[in-house]
Every structure is written in C-alpha cells, then in structure tokens.
Tab-separated table of C-alpha atoms and ligand atoms in Angstrom:
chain	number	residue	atom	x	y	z
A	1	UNK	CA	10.102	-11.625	1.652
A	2	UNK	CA	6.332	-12.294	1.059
A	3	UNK	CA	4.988	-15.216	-0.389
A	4	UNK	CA	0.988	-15.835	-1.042
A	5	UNK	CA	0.236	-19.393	-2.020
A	6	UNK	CA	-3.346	-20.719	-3.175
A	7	UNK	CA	-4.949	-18.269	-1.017
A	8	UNK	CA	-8.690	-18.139	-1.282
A	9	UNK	CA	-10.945	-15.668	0.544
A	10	UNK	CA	-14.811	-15.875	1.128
A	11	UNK	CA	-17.242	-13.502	1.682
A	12	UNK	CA	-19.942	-15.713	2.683
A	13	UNK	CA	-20.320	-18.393	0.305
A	14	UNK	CA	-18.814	-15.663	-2.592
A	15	UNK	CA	-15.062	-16.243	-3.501
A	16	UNK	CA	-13.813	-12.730	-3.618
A	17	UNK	CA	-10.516	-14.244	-4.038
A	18	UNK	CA	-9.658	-17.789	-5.080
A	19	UNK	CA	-6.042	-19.405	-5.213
A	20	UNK	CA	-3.470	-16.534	-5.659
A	21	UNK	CA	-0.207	-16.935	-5.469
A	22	UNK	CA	2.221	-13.781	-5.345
A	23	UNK	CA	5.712	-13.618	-4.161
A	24	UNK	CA	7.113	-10.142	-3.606
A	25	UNK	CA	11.209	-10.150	-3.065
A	26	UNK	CA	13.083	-7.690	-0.471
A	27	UNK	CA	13.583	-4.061	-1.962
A	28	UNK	CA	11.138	-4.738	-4.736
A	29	UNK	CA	7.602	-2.226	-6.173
A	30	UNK	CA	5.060	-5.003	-7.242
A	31	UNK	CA	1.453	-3.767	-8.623
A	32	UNK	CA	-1.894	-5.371	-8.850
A	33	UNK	CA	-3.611	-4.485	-11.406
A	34	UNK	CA	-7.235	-5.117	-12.640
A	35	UNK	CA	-10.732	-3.549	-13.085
A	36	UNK	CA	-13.094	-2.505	-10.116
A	37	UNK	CA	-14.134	-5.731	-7.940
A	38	UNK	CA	-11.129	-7.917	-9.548
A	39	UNK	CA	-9.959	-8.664	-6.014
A	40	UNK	CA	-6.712	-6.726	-5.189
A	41	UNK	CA	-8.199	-4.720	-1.872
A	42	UNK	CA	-9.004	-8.445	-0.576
A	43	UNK	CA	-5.652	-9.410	-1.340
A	44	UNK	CA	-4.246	-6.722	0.682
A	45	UNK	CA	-6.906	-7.130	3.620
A	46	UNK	CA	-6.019	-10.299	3.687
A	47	UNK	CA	-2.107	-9.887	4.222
A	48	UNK	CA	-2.923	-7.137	6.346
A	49	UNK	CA	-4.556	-9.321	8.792
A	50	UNK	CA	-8.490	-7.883	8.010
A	51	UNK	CA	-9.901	-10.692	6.231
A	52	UNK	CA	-9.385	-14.447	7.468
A	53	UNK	CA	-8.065	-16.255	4.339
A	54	UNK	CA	-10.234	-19.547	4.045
A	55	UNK	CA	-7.853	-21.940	2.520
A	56	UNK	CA	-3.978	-20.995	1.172
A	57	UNK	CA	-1.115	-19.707	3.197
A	58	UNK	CA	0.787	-15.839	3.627
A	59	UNK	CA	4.669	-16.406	4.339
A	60	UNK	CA	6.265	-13.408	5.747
A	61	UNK	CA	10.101	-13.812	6.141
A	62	UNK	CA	9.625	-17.489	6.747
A	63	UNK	CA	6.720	-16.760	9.187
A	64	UNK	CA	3.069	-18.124	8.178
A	65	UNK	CA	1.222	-14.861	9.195
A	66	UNK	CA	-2.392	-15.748	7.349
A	67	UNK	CA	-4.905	-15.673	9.767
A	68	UNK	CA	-2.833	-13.516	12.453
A	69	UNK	CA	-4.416	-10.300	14.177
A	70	UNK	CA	-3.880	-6.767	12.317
A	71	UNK	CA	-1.769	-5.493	15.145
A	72	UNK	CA	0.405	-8.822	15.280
A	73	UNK	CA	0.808	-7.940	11.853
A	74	UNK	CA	1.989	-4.916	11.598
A	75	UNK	CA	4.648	-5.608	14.574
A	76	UNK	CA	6.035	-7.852	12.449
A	77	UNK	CA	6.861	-5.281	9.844
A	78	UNK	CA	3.461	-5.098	7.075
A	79	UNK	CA	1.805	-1.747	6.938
A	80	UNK	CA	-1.331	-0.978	4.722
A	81	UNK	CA	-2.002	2.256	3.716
A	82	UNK	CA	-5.736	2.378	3.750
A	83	UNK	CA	-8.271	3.096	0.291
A	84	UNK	CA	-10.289	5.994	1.288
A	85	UNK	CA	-7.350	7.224	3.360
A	86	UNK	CA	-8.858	6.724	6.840
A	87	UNK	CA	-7.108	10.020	8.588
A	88	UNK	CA	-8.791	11.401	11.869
A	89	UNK	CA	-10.373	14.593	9.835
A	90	UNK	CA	-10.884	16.820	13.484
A	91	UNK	CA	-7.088	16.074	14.354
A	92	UNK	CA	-4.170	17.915	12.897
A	93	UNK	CA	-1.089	16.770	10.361
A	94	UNK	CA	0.953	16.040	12.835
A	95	UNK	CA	-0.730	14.240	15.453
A	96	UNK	CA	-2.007	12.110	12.731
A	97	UNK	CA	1.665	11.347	12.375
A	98	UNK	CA	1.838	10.580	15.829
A	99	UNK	CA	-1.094	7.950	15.681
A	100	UNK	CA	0.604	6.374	13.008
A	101	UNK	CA	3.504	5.289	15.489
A	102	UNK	CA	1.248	3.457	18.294
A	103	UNK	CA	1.662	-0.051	17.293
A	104	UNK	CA	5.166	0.462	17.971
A	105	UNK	CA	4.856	2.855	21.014
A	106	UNK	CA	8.944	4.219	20.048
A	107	UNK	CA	10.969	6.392	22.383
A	108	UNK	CA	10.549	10.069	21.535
A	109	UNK	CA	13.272	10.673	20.157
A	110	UNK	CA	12.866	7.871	17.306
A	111	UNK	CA	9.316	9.243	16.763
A	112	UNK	CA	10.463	12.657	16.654
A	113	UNK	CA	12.748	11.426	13.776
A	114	UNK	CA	10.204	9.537	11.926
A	115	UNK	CA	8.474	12.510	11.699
A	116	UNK	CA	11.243	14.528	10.334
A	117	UNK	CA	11.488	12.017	7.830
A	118	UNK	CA	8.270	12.079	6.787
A	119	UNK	CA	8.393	16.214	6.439
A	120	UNK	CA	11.332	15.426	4.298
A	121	UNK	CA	9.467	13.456	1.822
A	122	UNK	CA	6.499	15.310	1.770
A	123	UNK	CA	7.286	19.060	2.899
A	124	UNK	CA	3.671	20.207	2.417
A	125	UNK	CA	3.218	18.452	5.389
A	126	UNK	CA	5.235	20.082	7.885
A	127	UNK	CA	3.761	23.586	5.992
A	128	UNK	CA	0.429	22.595	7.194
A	129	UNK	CA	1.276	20.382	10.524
A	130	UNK	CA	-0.958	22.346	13.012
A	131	UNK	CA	-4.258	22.234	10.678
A	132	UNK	CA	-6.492	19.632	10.356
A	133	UNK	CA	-6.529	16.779	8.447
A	134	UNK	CA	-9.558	17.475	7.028
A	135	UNK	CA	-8.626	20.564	5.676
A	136	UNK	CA	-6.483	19.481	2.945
A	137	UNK	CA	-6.934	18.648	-0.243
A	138	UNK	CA	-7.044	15.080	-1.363
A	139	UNK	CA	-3.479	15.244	-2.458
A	140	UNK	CA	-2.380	16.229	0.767
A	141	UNK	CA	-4.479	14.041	2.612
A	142	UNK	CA	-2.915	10.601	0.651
A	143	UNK	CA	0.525	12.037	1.422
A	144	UNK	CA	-0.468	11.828	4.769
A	145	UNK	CA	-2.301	9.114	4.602
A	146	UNK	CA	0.838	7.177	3.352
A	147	UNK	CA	3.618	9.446	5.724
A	148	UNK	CA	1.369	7.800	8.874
A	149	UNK	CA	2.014	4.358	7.197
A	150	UNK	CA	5.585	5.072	7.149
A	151	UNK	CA	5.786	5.813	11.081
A	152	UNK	CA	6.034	2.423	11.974
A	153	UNK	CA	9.071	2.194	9.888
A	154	UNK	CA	7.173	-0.630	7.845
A	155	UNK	CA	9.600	-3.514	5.767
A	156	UNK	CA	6.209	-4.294	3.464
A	157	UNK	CA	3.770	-1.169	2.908
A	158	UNK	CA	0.392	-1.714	1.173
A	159	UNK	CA	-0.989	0.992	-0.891
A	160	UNK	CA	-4.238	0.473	-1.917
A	161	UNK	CA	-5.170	2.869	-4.986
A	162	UNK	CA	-2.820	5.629	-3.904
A	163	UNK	CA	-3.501	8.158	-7.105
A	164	UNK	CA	-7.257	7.470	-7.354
A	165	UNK	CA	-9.007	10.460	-7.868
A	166	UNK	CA	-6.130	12.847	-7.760
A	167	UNK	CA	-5.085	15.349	-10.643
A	168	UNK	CA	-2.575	13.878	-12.874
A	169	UNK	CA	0.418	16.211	-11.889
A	170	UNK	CA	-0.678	15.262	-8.329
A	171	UNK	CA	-0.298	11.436	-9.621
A	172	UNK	CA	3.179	11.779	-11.015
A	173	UNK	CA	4.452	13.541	-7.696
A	174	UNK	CA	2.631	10.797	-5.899
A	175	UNK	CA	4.571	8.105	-8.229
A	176	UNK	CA	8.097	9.641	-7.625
A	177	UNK	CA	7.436	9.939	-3.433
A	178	UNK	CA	6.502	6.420	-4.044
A	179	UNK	CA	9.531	5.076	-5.868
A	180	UNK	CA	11.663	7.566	-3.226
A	181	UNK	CA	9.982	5.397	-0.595
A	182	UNK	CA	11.390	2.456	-2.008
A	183	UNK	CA	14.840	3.283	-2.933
A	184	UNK	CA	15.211	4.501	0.695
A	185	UNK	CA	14.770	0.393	2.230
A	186	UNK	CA	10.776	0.031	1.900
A	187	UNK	CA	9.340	-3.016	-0.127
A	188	UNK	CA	6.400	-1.961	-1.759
A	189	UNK	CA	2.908	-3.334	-3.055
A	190	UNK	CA	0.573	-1.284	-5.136
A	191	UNK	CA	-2.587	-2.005	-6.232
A	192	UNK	CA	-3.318	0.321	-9.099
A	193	UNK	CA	-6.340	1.087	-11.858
A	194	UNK	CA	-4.041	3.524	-13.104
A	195	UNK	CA	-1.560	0.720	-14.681
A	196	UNK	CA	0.550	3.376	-17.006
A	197	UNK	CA	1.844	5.336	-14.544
A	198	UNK	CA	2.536	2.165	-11.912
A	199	UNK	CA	4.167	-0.044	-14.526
A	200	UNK	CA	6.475	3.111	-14.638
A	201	UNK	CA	7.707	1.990	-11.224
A	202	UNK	CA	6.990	-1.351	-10.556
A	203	UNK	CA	9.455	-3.735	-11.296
A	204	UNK	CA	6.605	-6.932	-11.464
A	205	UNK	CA	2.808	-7.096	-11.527
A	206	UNK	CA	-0.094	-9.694	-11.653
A	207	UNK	CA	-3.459	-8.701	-13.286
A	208	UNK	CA	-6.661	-9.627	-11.852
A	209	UNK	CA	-10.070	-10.620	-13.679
A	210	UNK	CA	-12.893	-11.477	-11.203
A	211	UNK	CA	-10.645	-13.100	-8.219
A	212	UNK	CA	-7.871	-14.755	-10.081
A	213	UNK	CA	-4.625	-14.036	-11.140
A	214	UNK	CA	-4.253	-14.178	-15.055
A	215	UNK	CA	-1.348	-12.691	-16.033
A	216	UNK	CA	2.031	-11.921	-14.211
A	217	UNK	CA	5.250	-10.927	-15.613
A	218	UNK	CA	7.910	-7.869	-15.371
A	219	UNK	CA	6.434	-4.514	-15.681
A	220	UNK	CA	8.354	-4.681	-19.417
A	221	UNK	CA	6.262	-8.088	-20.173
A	222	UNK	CA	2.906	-6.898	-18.903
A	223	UNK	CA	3.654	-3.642	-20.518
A	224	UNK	CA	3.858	-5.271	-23.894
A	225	UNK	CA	1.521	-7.296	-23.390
A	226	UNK	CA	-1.381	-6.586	-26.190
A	227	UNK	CA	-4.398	-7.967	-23.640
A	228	UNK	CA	-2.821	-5.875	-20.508
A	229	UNK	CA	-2.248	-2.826	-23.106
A	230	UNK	CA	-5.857	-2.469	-24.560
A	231	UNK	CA	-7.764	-3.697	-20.988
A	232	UNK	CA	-5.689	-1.407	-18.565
A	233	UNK	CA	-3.456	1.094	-20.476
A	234	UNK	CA	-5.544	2.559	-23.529
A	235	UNK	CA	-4.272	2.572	-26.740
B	301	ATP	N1	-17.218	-6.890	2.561
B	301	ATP	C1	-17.594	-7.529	1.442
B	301	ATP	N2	-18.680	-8.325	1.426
B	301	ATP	C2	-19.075	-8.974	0.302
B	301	ATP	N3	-18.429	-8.910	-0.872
B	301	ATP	C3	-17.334	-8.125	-0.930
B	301	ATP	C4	-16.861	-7.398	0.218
B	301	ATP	N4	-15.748	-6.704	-0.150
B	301	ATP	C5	-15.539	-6.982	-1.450
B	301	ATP	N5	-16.487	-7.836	-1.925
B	301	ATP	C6	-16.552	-8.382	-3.301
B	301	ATP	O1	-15.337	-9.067	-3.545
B	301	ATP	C7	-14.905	-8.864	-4.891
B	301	ATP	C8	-13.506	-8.288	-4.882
B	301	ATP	O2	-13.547	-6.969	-4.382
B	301	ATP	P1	-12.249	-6.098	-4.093
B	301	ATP	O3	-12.669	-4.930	-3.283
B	301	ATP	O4	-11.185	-6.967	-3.550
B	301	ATP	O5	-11.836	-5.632	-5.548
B	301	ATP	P2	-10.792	-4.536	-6.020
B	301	ATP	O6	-9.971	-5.184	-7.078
B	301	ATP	O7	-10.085	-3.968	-4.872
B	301	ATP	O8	-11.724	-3.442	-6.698
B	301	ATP	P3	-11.586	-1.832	-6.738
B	301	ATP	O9	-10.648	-1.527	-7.862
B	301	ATP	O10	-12.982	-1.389	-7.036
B	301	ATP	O11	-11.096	-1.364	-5.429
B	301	ATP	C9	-15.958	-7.956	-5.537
B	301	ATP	O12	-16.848	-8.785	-6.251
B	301	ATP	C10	-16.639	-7.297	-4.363
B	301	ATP	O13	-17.971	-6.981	-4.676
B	302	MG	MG1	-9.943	-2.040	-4.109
C-alpha cells in the first residue's frame, strides 16, 4: 500500500531523516519506534505532505505522492492524526467532527454517518458533543483528536504518539480503539515511545536511532530482540 524508499529529509543543512525505507501492506498496524528526536514525526510529516523529502521516493498505491500538497494528500486516502492533538479548543465535539470532513466536502447524509461511527467507537464523545473541545481531558481530547482523522474515511491514518502523556488505563483503552480501528478496514501507522503496549498491536515495526532505521522485524522479532527490549521496553 505504502512504500518509503531512501527517503532523506533536511532541515537546513541537518538530516533529520536520511534513507528510510518502510513498506506498510493493506490492513496492516506498523509502529515506529525510537527515543525523542530519532526521526519518526519527520517520517510522518513527510508522507503527510508537510515536509518536502530532499532525495528518496513515497509510493502510495502505485502513486509517487513525495513532494505532493497536504490536501492532495489526504484526497488520496493518508490521514495524520496530529502530536499535540491540534483540536479547535473554543469549538465543540462535534463540530470538530465536522471540520474533520472538509477535505472531502461529503453529502450530509455520509457525514452524518461518519459521525455516528465515530460516537460508536468512542461514546464519550457523543456524551460530551455540545461542549468544547477544550474542556476535556487529554484522554478525551486524543479520542477526538483521532475520531476527526477518521472523518475522511482515511485508507492510511498516521498517529503520531497517540498515548503520550495519558494514564495507563487511558493507554490500554486507547490501544484497543486503535486495533478496533484497524480490524474495521483502516491501515495503520504508529509512532510510539511507549513500545510495550504498541508491539501488543502492531504486527511490524522499525526502530529509529538519530534518523536511521536500525532494526525492523515482526512485532514478535523486535519484541525479542535483547537491544529493542532493554532500549525501549525496560526490563
Ligand atoms: N522544524 C525543525 N527544524 C529543525 N530541526 C528539526 C525540526 N523538527 C525536527 N527537527 C530535528 O529533527 C530530528 C528528528 O526529529 P523528530 O521530531 O522527527 O523526532 P521524533 O522521533 O518524532 O521525536 P519525538 O519522540 O520527540 O517526537 C531531531 O534532531 C529534531 O531536533
Ligand atoms: Mg515525534
């Protein structure tokens, strides 16, 4: 579905990112893993269209979309769910559903649906539709964050860090809406710090160390892998 080859991204002189390659196959959870400034959120802003790669190539369903606008790239199916969340705090649950449909600009009634479906994963949200955004907790405020990303009816969504700096039980709901996500038709990329709980449901991963990819293999492999183990999982 995606495939990343020798891509290299520059921030100034700086590579952030230098000659990844990543494949990601229809229907599949693949994580990024690695330690603060390894390079994943480039990654993604670079599939997502916000950072111009400077040299290797993004394949999406045998179109080269490196390079492309944001908006030309999420019409052609690639949603990222933004770090930091990025909701409109002053506007309400549910028209920060609504914004999360624009690109597309649906008929009602399909919008009207995506919305139900997004209640259905996350029913805290249709408890608290008419208050603000910024009212909720951080919990609630991912779920939204990631039910706006799902508007569009996204192939490919991009999560960027979706459990940082949420309480653990909050996590492990976040990890089962995630995998729910999935099984219902949505191909998924993580980037996680929290490797434990995303090698749970990931079926593949790549680790990071300053802009390169170092290790790759099934969540099983990198799972026993003694280097992943004691740099990313503890113990
Ligand atoms: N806008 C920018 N300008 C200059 N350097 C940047 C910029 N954004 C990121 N970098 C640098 O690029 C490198 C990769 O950063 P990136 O944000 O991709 O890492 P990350 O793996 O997502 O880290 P984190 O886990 O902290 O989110 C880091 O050295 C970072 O300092
Ligand atoms: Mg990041």
């Amino acid at each position: 579905m995606l495939k990343v080859t020798g891509l290299t991204v520059k921030y100034g002189s700086f590579s952030a990112i230098e000659d990844v390659d990543i494949e990601i196959g229809k229907g599949e959870i693949v994580v990024l893993l690695g330690s603060n400034g390894a390079g994943k959120s480039t990654t993604f802003r670079a599939i997502s269209g916000l950072s111009k790669p400077s040299k290797g190539k993004i394949n999406f369903e045998g179109s080269l979309i490196g390079g492309k606008s944001p908006d030309r790239i999420v019409q052609s199916g690639i949603v990222q769910c933004a770090e930091g969340r990025k909701l409109f705090p002053q506007m309400t649950v549910y028209e920060n559903l609504i914004m999360g449909a624009y690109v597309h600009r649906r008929k009602k009634t399909q919008i009207k649906q995506a919305v139900e479906d997004v209640y259905e994963l996350f029913p805290i949200l249709q408890e608290k539709k008419h208050d603000t955004a910024g009212s909720l907790s951080g919990g609630q405020q991912q779920m939204l964050a990631i039910g706006r990303s799902l508007m569009s009816h996204p192939k490919l969504i991009l999560l960027d860090e979706p459990s940082i700096g949420l309480a653990p039980l909050i996590v492990e709901q976040m990890f089962d809406v995630i995998q729910k996500i999935n099984k219902d038709g949505t191909t998924i990329l993580l980037a996680e710090q929290n490797a434990n709980a995303a090698l749970k449901i990931a079926d593949r991963g790549y680790v990071f160390e300053s802009g390169s990819i170092v290790v790759q293999g099934t969540s099983e492999e990198l799972y026993a892998n003694d280097a992943v183990r004691k740099a990313y999982i503890g113990a």
